[in-house]
Amino acid sequence: MRIWIGCDHAGFERKREIIEMLQARDDVEVTDCGCDGERVDYPVIAKAVATAVADHPGDRGILICGTGIGMSIAANKIRGVRAALCADAFSAKYTRLHNDANVLCMGARTLGSGVSLELTEIFLDTPFEGGRHEARVQMITELEQEW
């Protein structure tokens, strides 16, 4: 699985920690979409990660900013992206199981390092449950097409 990851300046150190953890896994290929610590506007990075995920079905993304809120709002503007802001293990698990979320958003100023790493692993290791949830994800896709 390919993971596209990006952050603004507030999330730079957290992104480095997550990349280090991801590189230790045999089942992922990591592509860093920035930033490199410089001040940057988060919508620029959200667009880079979200468009990469949208262009490569089956890939996933991770976005980190101060709260994760701005990244999630911006990423969800890209057709085909289901970005979820997660701050706990239950949300990270169920956004994959029920929503087939393909981008995980987190806040570097709201979550500790250990929690961020845990949520990343849950997000990557949890499959989409399908079944009754498939129709709901399709409804989201139809909303994107309609608007």
GROMACS .gro file of C-alpha atoms in nm:
model
  147
    1MET     CA    1   0.000   0.000   0.000
    2ARG     CA    2   0.126   0.347  -0.083
    3ILE     CA    3   0.089   0.621   0.178
    4TRP     CA    4   0.097   0.986   0.077
    5ILE     CA    5   0.182   1.204   0.378
    6GLY     CA    6   0.201   1.577   0.431
    7CYS     CA    7   0.193   1.845   0.697
    8ASP     CA    8   0.215   2.213   0.753
    9HIS     CA    9   0.488   2.365   0.971
   10ALA     CA   10   0.296   2.280   1.292
   11GLY     CA   11   0.295   1.911   1.205
   12PHE     CA   12   0.650   1.875   1.074
   13GLU     CA   13   0.803   1.690   1.371
   14ARG     CA   14   0.502   1.459   1.400
   15LYS     CA   15   0.522   1.380   1.029
   16ARG     CA   16   0.886   1.279   1.071
   17GLU     CA   17   0.794   1.041   1.354
   18ILE     CA   18   0.514   0.884   1.150
   19ILE     CA   19   0.735   0.843   0.843
   20GLU     CA   20   0.998   0.670   1.055
   21MET     CA   21   0.736   0.426   1.186
   22LEU     CA   22   0.595   0.367   0.836
   23GLN     CA   23   0.939   0.299   0.689
   24ALA     CA   24   0.987   0.020   0.943
   25ARG     CA   25   0.684  -0.161   0.799
   26ASP     CA   26   0.721  -0.402   0.507
   27ASP     CA   27   0.373  -0.338   0.370
   28VAL     CA   28   0.387   0.033   0.288
   29GLU     CA   29   0.563   0.268   0.051
   30VAL     CA   30   0.577   0.628   0.176
   31THR     CA   31   0.567   0.940  -0.040
   32ASP     CA   32   0.633   1.267   0.144
   33CYS     CA   33   0.437   1.557  -0.006
   34GLY     CA   34   0.589   1.823   0.223
   35CYS     CA   35   0.647   2.043   0.405
   36ASP     CA   36   1.010   2.039   0.509
   37GLY     CA   37   0.961   2.253   0.819
   38GLU     CA   38   0.915   2.586   0.644
   39ARG     CA   39   0.601   2.792   0.700
   40VAL     CA   40   0.338   2.677   0.451
   41ASP     CA   41  -0.035   2.717   0.401
   42TYR     CA   42  -0.204   2.388   0.489
   43PRO     CA   43  -0.447   2.385   0.189
   44VAL     CA   44  -0.147   2.352  -0.044
   45ILE     CA   45  -0.031   2.035   0.130
   46ALA     CA   46  -0.385   1.900   0.171
   47LYS     CA   47  -0.436   1.936  -0.204
   48ALA     CA   48  -0.111   1.753  -0.284
   49VAL     CA   49  -0.193   1.454  -0.064
   50ALA     CA   50  -0.565   1.441  -0.145
   51THR     CA   51  -0.520   1.460  -0.522
   52ALA     CA   52  -0.256   1.185  -0.506
   53VAL     CA   53  -0.495   0.961  -0.312
   54ALA     CA   54  -0.782   1.043  -0.548
   55ASP     CA   55  -0.562   0.966  -0.850
   56HIS     CA   56  -0.447   0.631  -0.704
   57PRO     CA   57  -0.745   0.431  -0.574
   58GLY     CA   58  -0.635   0.197  -0.297
   59ASP     CA   59  -0.369   0.435  -0.171
   60ARG     CA   60  -0.415   0.623   0.155
   61GLY     CA   61  -0.309   0.959   0.289
   62ILE     CA   62  -0.209   1.113   0.618
   63LEU     CA   63  -0.231   1.487   0.688
   64ILE     CA   64  -0.110   1.670   0.997
   65CYS     CA   65  -0.152   2.031   1.098
   66GLY     CA   66  -0.194   2.204   1.433
   67THR     CA   67  -0.544   2.068   1.498
   68GLY     CA   68  -0.607   1.855   1.190
   69ILE     CA   69  -0.926   2.051   1.125
   70GLY     CA   70  -0.800   2.267   0.840
   71MET     CA   71  -0.639   1.971   0.665
   72SER     CA   72  -0.959   1.767   0.687
   73ILE     CA   73  -1.174   2.049   0.552
   74ALA     CA   74  -0.937   2.114   0.262
   75ALA     CA   75  -0.880   1.747   0.174
   76ASN     CA   76  -1.252   1.676   0.163
   77LYS     CA   77  -1.290   1.929  -0.119
   78ILE     CA   78  -1.116   1.684  -0.353
   79ARG     CA   79  -1.353   1.444  -0.529
   80GLY     CA   80  -1.292   1.086  -0.423
   81VAL     CA   81  -1.139   1.173  -0.088
   82ARG     CA   82  -1.296   1.074   0.241
   83ALA     CA   83  -1.074   1.246   0.495
   84ALA     CA   84  -1.141   1.183   0.863
   85LEU     CA   85  -1.012   1.386   1.155
   86CYS     CA   86  -0.938   1.133   1.429
   87ALA     CA   87  -0.830   1.185   1.788
   88ASP     CA   88  -0.899   0.841   1.935
   89ALA     CA   89  -0.861   0.473   1.847
   90PHE     CA   90  -1.235   0.409   1.813
   91SER     CA   91  -1.274   0.682   1.550
   92ALA     CA   92  -0.967   0.569   1.356
   93LYS     CA   93  -1.099   0.212   1.347
   94TYR     CA   94  -1.457   0.290   1.257
   95THR     CA   95  -1.381   0.551   0.995
   96ARG     CA   96  -1.211   0.270   0.804
   97LEU     CA   97  -1.467  -0.001   0.884
   98HIS     CA   98  -1.778   0.205   0.809
   99ASN     CA   99  -1.671   0.503   0.596
  100ASP     CA  100  -1.382   0.359   0.395
  101ALA     CA  101  -1.192   0.678   0.479
  102ASN     CA  102  -0.880   0.709   0.267
  103VAL     CA  103  -0.712   1.006   0.437
  104LEU     CA  104  -0.635   1.029   0.809
  105CYS     CA  105  -0.608   1.380   0.953
  106MET     CA  106  -0.453   1.450   1.293
  107GLY     CA  107  -0.355   1.747   1.504
  108ALA     CA  108   0.006   1.777   1.616
  109ARG     CA  109  -0.092   2.027   1.885
  110THR     CA  110  -0.384   1.818   2.012
  111LEU     CA  111  -0.239   1.465   2.014
  112GLY     CA  112   0.075   1.323   2.162
  113SER     CA  113   0.326   1.130   1.958
  114GLY     CA  114   0.222   0.789   2.091
  115VAL     CA  115  -0.145   0.844   2.013
  116SER     CA  116  -0.064   0.969   1.662
  117LEU     CA  117   0.143   0.659   1.590
  118GLU     CA  118  -0.130   0.432   1.730
  119LEU     CA  119  -0.400   0.597   1.520
  120THR     CA  120  -0.184   0.565   1.210
  121GLU     CA  121  -0.139   0.193   1.263
  122ILE     CA  122  -0.511   0.140   1.327
  123PHE     CA  123  -0.599   0.341   1.016
  124LEU     CA  124  -0.363   0.138   0.799
  125ASP     CA  125  -0.446  -0.204   0.944
  126THR     CA  126  -0.826  -0.178   0.948
  127PRO     CA  127  -1.006  -0.288   0.631
  128PHE     CA  128  -1.333  -0.149   0.499
  129GLU     CA  129  -1.616  -0.369   0.624
  130GLY     CA  130  -1.831  -0.322   0.314
  131GLY     CA  131  -2.178  -0.472   0.333
  132ARG     CA  132  -2.441  -0.222   0.438
  133HIS     CA  133  -2.174   0.048   0.453
  134GLU     CA  134  -2.102   0.015   0.081
  135ALA     CA  135  -2.432   0.183  -0.009
  136ARG     CA  136  -2.358   0.474   0.225
  137VAL     CA  137  -2.014   0.532   0.079
  138GLN     CA  138  -2.176   0.526  -0.265
  139MET     CA  139  -2.420   0.795  -0.146
  140ILE     CA  140  -2.120   1.012  -0.053
  141THR     CA  141  -1.978   0.959  -0.400
  142GLU     CA  142  -2.311   1.061  -0.553
  143LEU     CA  143  -2.313   1.379  -0.344
  144GLU     CA  144  -1.968   1.464  -0.484
  145GLN     CA  145  -2.090   1.411  -0.837
  146GLU     CA  146  -2.407   1.612  -0.780
  147TRP     CA  147  -2.233   1.912  -0.628
   0.00000   0.00000   0.00000
